[in-house]
mmCIF file with all atom_site columns, C-alpha atoms in Angstrom:
data_model
loop_
_atom_site.group_PDB
_atom_site.id
_atom_site.type_symbol
_atom_site.label_atom_id
_atom_site.label_alt_id
_atom_site.label_comp_id
_atom_site.label_asym_id
_atom_site.label_entity_id
_atom_site.label_seq_id
_atom_site.pdbx_PDB_ins_code
_atom_site.Cartn_x
_atom_site.Cartn_y
_atom_site.Cartn_z
_atom_site.occupancy
_atom_site.B_iso_or_equiv
_atom_site.pdbx_formal_charge
_atom_site.auth_seq_id
_atom_site.auth_comp_id
_atom_site.auth_asym_id
_atom_site.auth_atom_id
_atom_site.pdbx_PDB_model_num
ATOM 1   C CA . MET Y 1 1   ? -55.853 -44.881  -25.058 1.00 0.00 ? 1   MET Y CA 1
ATOM 2   C CA . ASN Y 1 2   ? -53.429 -45.165  -27.896 1.00 0.00 ? 2   ASN Y CA 1
ATOM 3   C CA . GLU Y 1 3   ? -54.199 -45.945  -31.564 1.00 0.00 ? 3   GLU Y CA 1
ATOM 4   C CA . THR Y 1 4   ? -53.305 -49.657  -31.433 1.00 0.00 ? 4   THR Y CA 1
ATOM 5   C CA . GLU Y 1 5   ? -55.649 -50.212  -28.453 1.00 0.00 ? 5   GLU Y CA 1
ATOM 6   C CA . VAL Y 1 6   ? -58.567 -48.753  -30.474 1.00 0.00 ? 6   VAL Y CA 1
ATOM 7   C CA . GLU Y 1 7   ? -57.727 -50.957  -33.518 1.00 0.00 ? 7   GLU Y CA 1
ATOM 8   C CA . GLU Y 1 8   ? -57.441 -54.126  -31.365 1.00 0.00 ? 8   GLU Y CA 1
ATOM 9   C CA . LYS Y 1 9   ? -60.846 -53.592  -29.672 1.00 0.00 ? 9   LYS Y CA 1
ATOM 10  C CA . GLY Y 1 10  ? -62.676 -52.320  -32.754 1.00 0.00 ? 10  GLY Y CA 1
ATOM 11  C CA . PRO Y 1 11  ? -66.346 -51.369  -32.714 1.00 0.00 ? 11  PRO Y CA 1
ATOM 12  C CA . ARG Y 1 12  ? -67.625 -54.848  -33.754 1.00 0.00 ? 12  ARG Y CA 1
ATOM 13  C CA . LYS Y 1 13  ? -65.326 -57.095  -31.747 1.00 0.00 ? 13  LYS Y CA 1
ATOM 14  C CA . ALA Y 1 14  ? -67.117 -58.789  -28.838 1.00 0.00 ? 14  ALA Y CA 1
ATOM 15  C CA . ASN Y 1 15  ? -65.572 -58.625  -25.399 1.00 0.00 ? 15  ASN Y CA 1
ATOM 16  C CA . PRO Y 1 16  ? -64.227 -62.068  -24.340 1.00 0.00 ? 16  PRO Y CA 1
ATOM 17  C CA . ILE Y 1 17  ? -66.226 -61.980  -21.087 1.00 0.00 ? 17  ILE Y CA 1
ATOM 18  C CA . ASP Y 1 18  ? -69.443 -61.107  -22.991 1.00 0.00 ? 18  ASP Y CA 1
ATOM 19  C CA . VAL Y 1 19  ? -68.780 -64.055  -25.357 1.00 0.00 ? 19  VAL Y CA 1
ATOM 20  C CA . HIS Y 1 20  ? -68.132 -66.389  -22.428 1.00 0.00 ? 20  HIS Y CA 1
ATOM 21  C CA . VAL Y 1 21  ? -71.357 -65.307  -20.605 1.00 0.00 ? 21  VAL Y CA 1
ATOM 22  C CA . GLY Y 1 22  ? -73.178 -65.846  -23.885 1.00 0.00 ? 22  GLY Y CA 1
ATOM 23  C CA . VAL Y 1 23  ? -71.775 -69.360  -24.296 1.00 0.00 ? 23  VAL Y CA 1
ATOM 24  C CA . ARG Y 1 24  ? -72.806 -70.172  -20.748 1.00 0.00 ? 24  ARG Y CA 1
ATOM 25  C CA . VAL Y 1 25  ? -76.342 -68.824  -21.394 1.00 0.00 ? 25  VAL Y CA 1
ATOM 26  C CA . ARG Y 1 26  ? -76.599 -70.964  -24.523 1.00 0.00 ? 26  ARG Y CA 1
ATOM 27  C CA . LEU Y 1 27  ? -75.170 -74.077  -22.829 1.00 0.00 ? 27  LEU Y CA 1
ATOM 28  C CA . ARG Y 1 28  ? -77.642 -73.851  -19.928 1.00 0.00 ? 28  ARG Y CA 1
ATOM 29  C CA . ARG Y 1 29  ? -80.596 -73.110  -22.203 1.00 0.00 ? 29  ARG Y CA 1
ATOM 30  C CA . MET Y 1 30  ? -79.755 -76.088  -24.384 1.00 0.00 ? 30  MET Y CA 1
ATOM 31  C CA . LEU Y 1 31  ? -79.303 -78.352  -21.386 1.00 0.00 ? 31  LEU Y CA 1
ATOM 32  C CA . LEU Y 1 32  ? -82.809 -77.430  -20.369 1.00 0.00 ? 32  LEU Y CA 1
ATOM 33  C CA . GLY Y 1 33  ? -84.125 -78.082  -23.838 1.00 0.00 ? 33  GLY Y CA 1
ATOM 34  C CA . MET Y 1 34  ? -85.357 -74.510  -24.105 1.00 0.00 ? 34  MET Y CA 1
ATOM 35  C CA . SER Y 1 35  ? -85.522 -72.609  -27.382 1.00 0.00 ? 35  SER Y CA 1
ATOM 36  C CA . GLN Y 1 36  ? -84.255 -69.079  -27.783 1.00 0.00 ? 36  GLN Y CA 1
ATOM 37  C CA . GLU Y 1 37  ? -87.841 -68.072  -28.443 1.00 0.00 ? 37  GLU Y CA 1
ATOM 38  C CA . LYS Y 1 38  ? -89.042 -69.552  -25.176 1.00 0.00 ? 38  LYS Y CA 1
ATOM 39  C CA . LEU Y 1 39  ? -86.257 -67.975  -23.165 1.00 0.00 ? 39  LEU Y CA 1
ATOM 40  C CA . GLY Y 1 40  ? -87.057 -64.692  -24.836 1.00 0.00 ? 40  GLY Y CA 1
ATOM 41  C CA . GLU Y 1 41  ? -90.705 -64.963  -23.853 1.00 0.00 ? 41  GLU Y CA 1
ATOM 42  C CA . LYS Y 1 42  ? -89.826 -65.624  -20.239 1.00 0.00 ? 42  LYS Y CA 1
ATOM 43  C CA . LEU Y 1 43  ? -87.626 -62.598  -20.240 1.00 0.00 ? 43  LEU Y CA 1
ATOM 44  C CA . GLY Y 1 44  ? -89.818 -60.313  -22.274 1.00 0.00 ? 44  GLY Y CA 1
ATOM 45  C CA . LEU Y 1 45  ? -87.310 -60.299  -25.214 1.00 0.00 ? 45  LEU Y CA 1
ATOM 46  C CA . THR Y 1 46  ? -87.295 -61.396  -28.810 1.00 0.00 ? 46  THR Y CA 1
ATOM 47  C CA . PHE Y 1 47  ? -85.334 -64.453  -29.788 1.00 0.00 ? 47  PHE Y CA 1
ATOM 48  C CA . GLN Y 1 48  ? -83.074 -62.169  -31.797 1.00 0.00 ? 48  GLN Y CA 1
ATOM 49  C CA . GLN Y 1 49  ? -82.096 -60.369  -28.567 1.00 0.00 ? 49  GLN Y CA 1
ATOM 50  C CA . VAL Y 1 50  ? -81.360 -63.714  -26.865 1.00 0.00 ? 50  VAL Y CA 1
ATOM 51  C CA . GLN Y 1 51  ? -79.331 -64.704  -29.876 1.00 0.00 ? 51  GLN Y CA 1
ATOM 52  C CA . LYS Y 1 52  ? -77.234 -61.462  -29.554 1.00 0.00 ? 52  LYS Y CA 1
ATOM 53  C CA . TYR Y 1 53  ? -76.631 -62.164  -25.911 1.00 0.00 ? 53  TYR Y CA 1
ATOM 54  C CA . GLU Y 1 54  ? -75.583 -65.740  -26.640 1.00 0.00 ? 54  GLU Y CA 1
ATOM 55  C CA . LYS Y 1 55  ? -73.092 -64.554  -29.329 1.00 0.00 ? 55  LYS Y CA 1
ATOM 56  C CA . GLY Y 1 56  ? -71.708 -61.924  -26.932 1.00 0.00 ? 56  GLY Y CA 1
ATOM 57  C CA . VAL Y 1 57  ? -72.601 -59.163  -29.475 1.00 0.00 ? 57  VAL Y CA 1
ATOM 58  C CA . ASN Y 1 58  ? -74.808 -57.376  -26.846 1.00 0.00 ? 58  ASN Y CA 1
ATOM 59  C CA . ARG Y 1 59  ? -73.763 -57.148  -23.210 1.00 0.00 ? 59  ARG Y CA 1
ATOM 60  C CA . VAL Y 1 60  ? -76.023 -58.557  -20.527 1.00 0.00 ? 60  VAL Y CA 1
ATOM 61  C CA . GLY Y 1 61  ? -76.745 -56.005  -17.838 1.00 0.00 ? 61  GLY Y CA 1
ATOM 62  C CA . ALA Y 1 62  ? -76.705 -56.946  -14.122 1.00 0.00 ? 62  ALA Y CA 1
ATOM 63  C CA . SER Y 1 63  ? -80.517 -57.062  -13.703 1.00 0.00 ? 63  SER Y CA 1
ATOM 64  C CA . ARG Y 1 64  ? -80.906 -59.074  -16.935 1.00 0.00 ? 64  ARG Y CA 1
ATOM 65  C CA . LEU Y 1 65  ? -78.170 -61.463  -15.825 1.00 0.00 ? 65  LEU Y CA 1
ATOM 66  C CA . HIS Y 1 66  ? -79.995 -61.949  -12.487 1.00 0.00 ? 66  HIS Y CA 1
ATOM 67  C CA . GLU Y 1 67  ? -83.236 -62.646  -14.415 1.00 0.00 ? 67  GLU Y CA 1
ATOM 68  C CA . LEU Y 1 68  ? -81.438 -65.101  -16.752 1.00 0.00 ? 68  LEU Y CA 1
ATOM 69  C CA . GLY Y 1 69  ? -80.121 -66.940  -13.734 1.00 0.00 ? 69  GLY Y CA 1
ATOM 70  C CA . ARG Y 1 70  ? -83.603 -67.141  -12.237 1.00 0.00 ? 70  ARG Y CA 1
ATOM 71  C CA . VAL Y 1 71  ? -85.192 -68.388  -15.460 1.00 0.00 ? 71  VAL Y CA 1
ATOM 72  C CA . LEU Y 1 72  ? -82.412 -70.887  -16.223 1.00 0.00 ? 72  LEU Y CA 1
ATOM 73  C CA . GLY Y 1 73  ? -82.196 -72.066  -12.564 1.00 0.00 ? 73  GLY Y CA 1
ATOM 74  C CA . VAL Y 1 74  ? -78.621 -71.050  -11.910 1.00 0.00 ? 74  VAL Y CA 1
ATOM 75  C CA . SER Y 1 75  ? -76.781 -68.500  -9.824  1.00 0.00 ? 75  SER Y CA 1
ATOM 76  C CA . VAL Y 1 76  ? -75.295 -65.413  -11.509 1.00 0.00 ? 76  VAL Y CA 1
ATOM 77  C CA . GLY Y 1 77  ? -71.824 -66.924  -10.710 1.00 0.00 ? 77  GLY Y CA 1
ATOM 78  C CA . TYR Y 1 78  ? -72.630 -69.810  -13.111 1.00 0.00 ? 78  TYR Y CA 1
ATOM 79  C CA . PHE Y 1 79  ? -72.246 -67.478  -16.082 1.00 0.00 ? 79  PHE Y CA 1
ATOM 80  C CA . PHE Y 1 80  ? -68.700 -66.596  -15.067 1.00 0.00 ? 80  PHE Y CA 1
ATOM 81  C CA . GLU Y 1 81  ? -67.357 -70.070  -14.240 1.00 0.00 ? 81  GLU Y CA 1
ATOM 82  C CA . ASP Y 1 82  ? -64.064 -70.673  -16.143 1.00 0.00 ? 82  ASP Y CA 1
ATOM 83  C CA . ALA Y 1 83  ? -64.233 -67.177  -17.575 1.00 0.00 ? 83  ALA Y CA 1
ATOM 84  C CA . PRO Y 1 84  ? -61.125 -65.738  -19.250 1.00 0.00 ? 84  PRO Y CA 1
ATOM 85  C CA . ASN Y 1 85  ? -59.205 -63.282  -17.143 1.00 0.00 ? 85  ASN Y CA 1
ATOM 86  C CA . LYS Y 1 86  ? -55.878 -61.422  -17.058 1.00 0.00 ? 86  LYS Y CA 1
ATOM 87  C CA . ASP Y 1 87  ? -52.889 -62.940  -15.360 1.00 0.00 ? 87  ASP Y CA 1
ATOM 88  C CA . SER Y 1 88  ? -52.316 -60.337  -12.722 1.00 0.00 ? 88  SER Y CA 1
ATOM 89  C CA . THR Y 1 89  ? -48.650 -61.231  -12.156 1.00 0.00 ? 89  THR Y CA 1
ATOM 90  C CA . VAL Y 1 90  ? -47.636 -60.684  -15.779 1.00 0.00 ? 90  VAL Y CA 1
ATOM 91  C CA . GLY Y 1 91  ? -50.400 -58.430  -17.106 1.00 0.00 ? 91  GLY Y CA 1
ATOM 92  C CA . VAL Y 1 92  ? -50.882 -60.602  -20.197 1.00 0.00 ? 92  VAL Y CA 1
ATOM 93  C CA . SER Y 1 93  ? -54.375 -61.443  -21.391 1.00 0.00 ? 93  SER Y CA 1
ATOM 94  C CA . MET Y 1 94  ? -55.055 -65.149  -20.906 1.00 0.00 ? 94  MET Y CA 1
ATOM 95  C CA . LEU Y 1 95  ? -56.827 -65.113  -24.298 1.00 0.00 ? 95  LEU Y CA 1
ATOM 96  C CA . GLU Y 1 96  ? -53.643 -64.287  -26.216 1.00 0.00 ? 96  GLU Y CA 1
ATOM 97  C CA . PRO Y 1 97  ? -52.303 -67.173  -28.196 1.00 0.00 ? 97  PRO Y CA 1
ATOM 98  C CA . GLY Y 1 98  ? -49.364 -68.927  -26.485 1.00 0.00 ? 98  GLY Y CA 1
ATOM 99  C CA . PHE Y 1 99  ? -50.333 -67.753  -22.990 1.00 0.00 ? 99  PHE Y CA 1
ATOM 100 C CA . SER Y 1 100 ? -53.143 -70.082  -22.115 1.00 0.00 ? 100 SER Y CA 1
ATOM 101 C CA . GLU Y 1 101 ? -55.098 -73.171  -22.897 1.00 0.00 ? 101 GLU Y CA 1
ATOM 102 C CA . MET Y 1 102 ? -58.332 -71.225  -23.537 1.00 0.00 ? 102 MET Y CA 1
ATOM 103 C CA . PRO Y 1 103 ? -58.624 -72.360  -27.171 1.00 0.00 ? 103 PRO Y CA 1
ATOM 104 C CA . ALA Y 1 104 ? -59.019 -75.941  -26.056 1.00 0.00 ? 104 ALA Y CA 1
ATOM 105 C CA . GLU Y 1 105 ? -61.480 -74.977  -23.314 1.00 0.00 ? 105 GLU Y CA 1
ATOM 106 C CA . SER Y 1 106 ? -63.374 -72.799  -25.802 1.00 0.00 ? 106 SER Y CA 1
ATOM 107 C CA . TYR Y 1 107 ? -63.529 -75.715  -28.202 1.00 0.00 ? 107 TYR Y CA 1
ATOM 108 C CA . ALA Y 1 108 ? -64.975 -77.918  -25.502 1.00 0.00 ? 108 ALA Y CA 1
ATOM 109 C CA . ALA Y 1 109 ? -67.549 -75.302  -24.587 1.00 0.00 ? 109 ALA Y CA 1
ATOM 110 C CA . ASP Y 1 110 ? -68.449 -74.818  -28.264 1.00 0.00 ? 110 ASP Y CA 1
ATOM 111 C CA . PHE Y 1 111 ? -68.815 -78.556  -28.683 1.00 0.00 ? 111 PHE Y CA 1
ATOM 112 C CA . LEU Y 1 112 ? -70.903 -79.005  -25.516 1.00 0.00 ? 112 LEU Y CA 1
ATOM 113 C CA . SER Y 1 113 ? -73.238 -76.227  -26.621 1.00 0.00 ? 113 SER Y CA 1
ATOM 114 C CA . SER Y 1 114 ? -73.800 -77.836  -30.087 1.00 0.00 ? 114 SER Y CA 1
ATOM 115 C CA . ARG Y 1 115 ? -76.725 -80.097  -30.726 1.00 0.00 ? 115 ARG Y CA 1
ATOM 116 C CA . GLU Y 1 116 ? -74.448 -83.172  -31.223 1.00 0.00 ? 116 GLU Y CA 1
ATOM 117 C CA . GLY Y 1 117 ? -72.338 -82.348  -28.153 1.00 0.00 ? 117 GLY Y CA 1
ATOM 118 C CA . LEU Y 1 118 ? -75.463 -81.917  -26.003 1.00 0.00 ? 118 LEU Y CA 1
ATOM 119 C CA . GLU Y 1 119 ? -77.018 -85.204  -27.245 1.00 0.00 ? 119 GLU Y CA 1
ATOM 120 C CA . LEU Y 1 120 ? -73.780 -87.110  -26.777 1.00 0.00 ? 120 LEU Y CA 1
ATOM 121 C CA . ASN Y 1 121 ? -73.274 -85.650  -23.326 1.00 0.00 ? 121 ASN Y CA 1
ATOM 122 C CA . LYS Y 1 122 ? -76.858 -86.468  -22.200 1.00 0.00 ? 122 LYS Y CA 1
ATOM 123 C CA . ALA Y 1 123 ? -76.690 -90.038  -23.538 1.00 0.00 ? 123 ALA Y CA 1
ATOM 124 C CA . PHE Y 1 124 ? -73.218 -90.699  -22.062 1.00 0.00 ? 124 PHE Y CA 1
ATOM 125 C CA . ALA Y 1 125 ? -74.378 -89.413  -18.680 1.00 0.00 ? 125 ALA Y CA 1
ATOM 126 C CA . ARG Y 1 126 ? -77.178 -92.030  -18.687 1.00 0.00 ? 126 ARG Y CA 1
ATOM 127 C CA . ILE Y 1 127 ? -74.726 -94.918  -18.942 1.00 0.00 ? 127 ILE Y CA 1
ATOM 128 C CA . SER Y 1 128 ? -74.291 -96.188  -15.423 1.00 0.00 ? 128 SER Y CA 1
ATOM 129 C CA . ASP Y 1 129 ? -71.658 -98.968  -16.067 1.00 0.00 ? 129 ASP Y CA 1
ATOM 130 C CA . THR Y 1 130 ? -68.270 -97.363  -15.686 1.00 0.00 ? 130 THR Y CA 1
ATOM 131 C CA . LYS Y 1 131 ? -66.581 -100.092 -17.792 1.00 0.00 ? 131 LYS Y CA 1
ATOM 132 C CA . VAL Y 1 132 ? -68.924 -99.314  -20.721 1.00 0.00 ? 132 VAL Y CA 1
ATOM 133 C CA . ARG Y 1 133 ? -68.224 -95.600  -20.334 1.00 0.00 ? 133 ARG Y CA 1
ATOM 134 C CA . ARG Y 1 134 ? -64.491 -96.286  -20.318 1.00 0.00 ? 134 ARG Y CA 1
ATOM 135 C CA . SER Y 1 135 ? -64.827 -98.418  -23.432 1.00 0.00 ? 135 SER Y CA 1
ATOM 136 C CA . ILE Y 1 136 ? -66.739 -95.584  -25.201 1.00 0.00 ? 136 ILE Y CA 1
ATOM 137 C CA . VAL Y 1 137 ? -64.021 -93.104  -24.335 1.00 0.00 ? 137 VAL Y CA 1
ATOM 138 C CA . ASP Y 1 138 ? -61.364 -95.565  -25.628 1.00 0.00 ? 138 ASP Y CA 1
ATOM 139 C CA . LEU Y 1 139 ? -63.411 -96.143  -28.862 1.00 0.00 ? 139 LEU Y CA 1
ATOM 140 C CA . VAL Y 1 140 ? -63.773 -92.379  -29.501 1.00 0.00 ? 140 VAL Y CA 1
ATOM 141 C CA . ARG Y 1 141 ? -60.046 -91.839  -28.856 1.00 0.00 ? 141 ARG Y CA 1
ATOM 142 C CA . SER Y 1 142 ? -59.188 -94.634  -31.323 1.00 0.00 ? 142 SER Y CA 1
ATOM 143 C CA . LEU Y 1 143 ? -61.434 -93.098  -34.011 1.00 0.00 ? 143 LEU Y CA 1
ATOM 144 C CA . ALA Y 1 144 ? -60.102 -89.585  -33.608 1.00 0.00 ? 144 ALA Y CA 1
ATOM 145 C CA . PRO Y 1 145 ? -57.024 -88.400  -35.363 1.00 0.00 ? 145 PRO Y CA 1
ATOM 146 C CA . ASP Y 1 146 ? -53.875 -88.278  -33.249 1.00 0.00 ? 146 ASP Y CA 1
ATOM 147 C CA . GLY Y 1 147 ? -53.500 -85.035  -31.429 1.00 0.00 ? 147 GLY Y CA 1
ATOM 148 C CA . ASP Y 1 148 ? -53.393 -83.931  -27.833 1.00 0.00 ? 148 ASP Y CA 1
ATOM 149 C CA . LYS Y 1 149 ? -53.189 -86.984  -25.550 1.00 0.00 ? 149 LYS Y CA 1
ATOM 150 C CA . ASP Y 1 150 ? -54.126 -86.585  -21.909 1.00 0.00 ? 150 ASP Y CA 1
#
């Protein structure tokens, strides 16, 4: 390993996969309406340890990941859905700026795991009328500053 590789990783920088798994743990926990403290109780951990897992500061071991899946009612694969990876044909990290759309996906995951994002998502999902849902999307787009248009 050369000097620049050591500097890039650094002792405090969280691994992107660990961060992604943490985001997925937090998202699922919040979707279930479970506190960090309650999840910690079910796992025999403190809420601080759950917090560290969710931030990607501490890695989640295989057996703990299995237990998290059981408690949160998902398969282990759930934690890795849409995870960042390396483009095997070029060898460039998909997290490097200019080589992927991960920042937008990360923003969406961050928003959906926030209290407002979660409440908005739950309420929106309860609207059964597709015309009303379409009108809400149009309204939000009209209120948001111009940016990326799909």
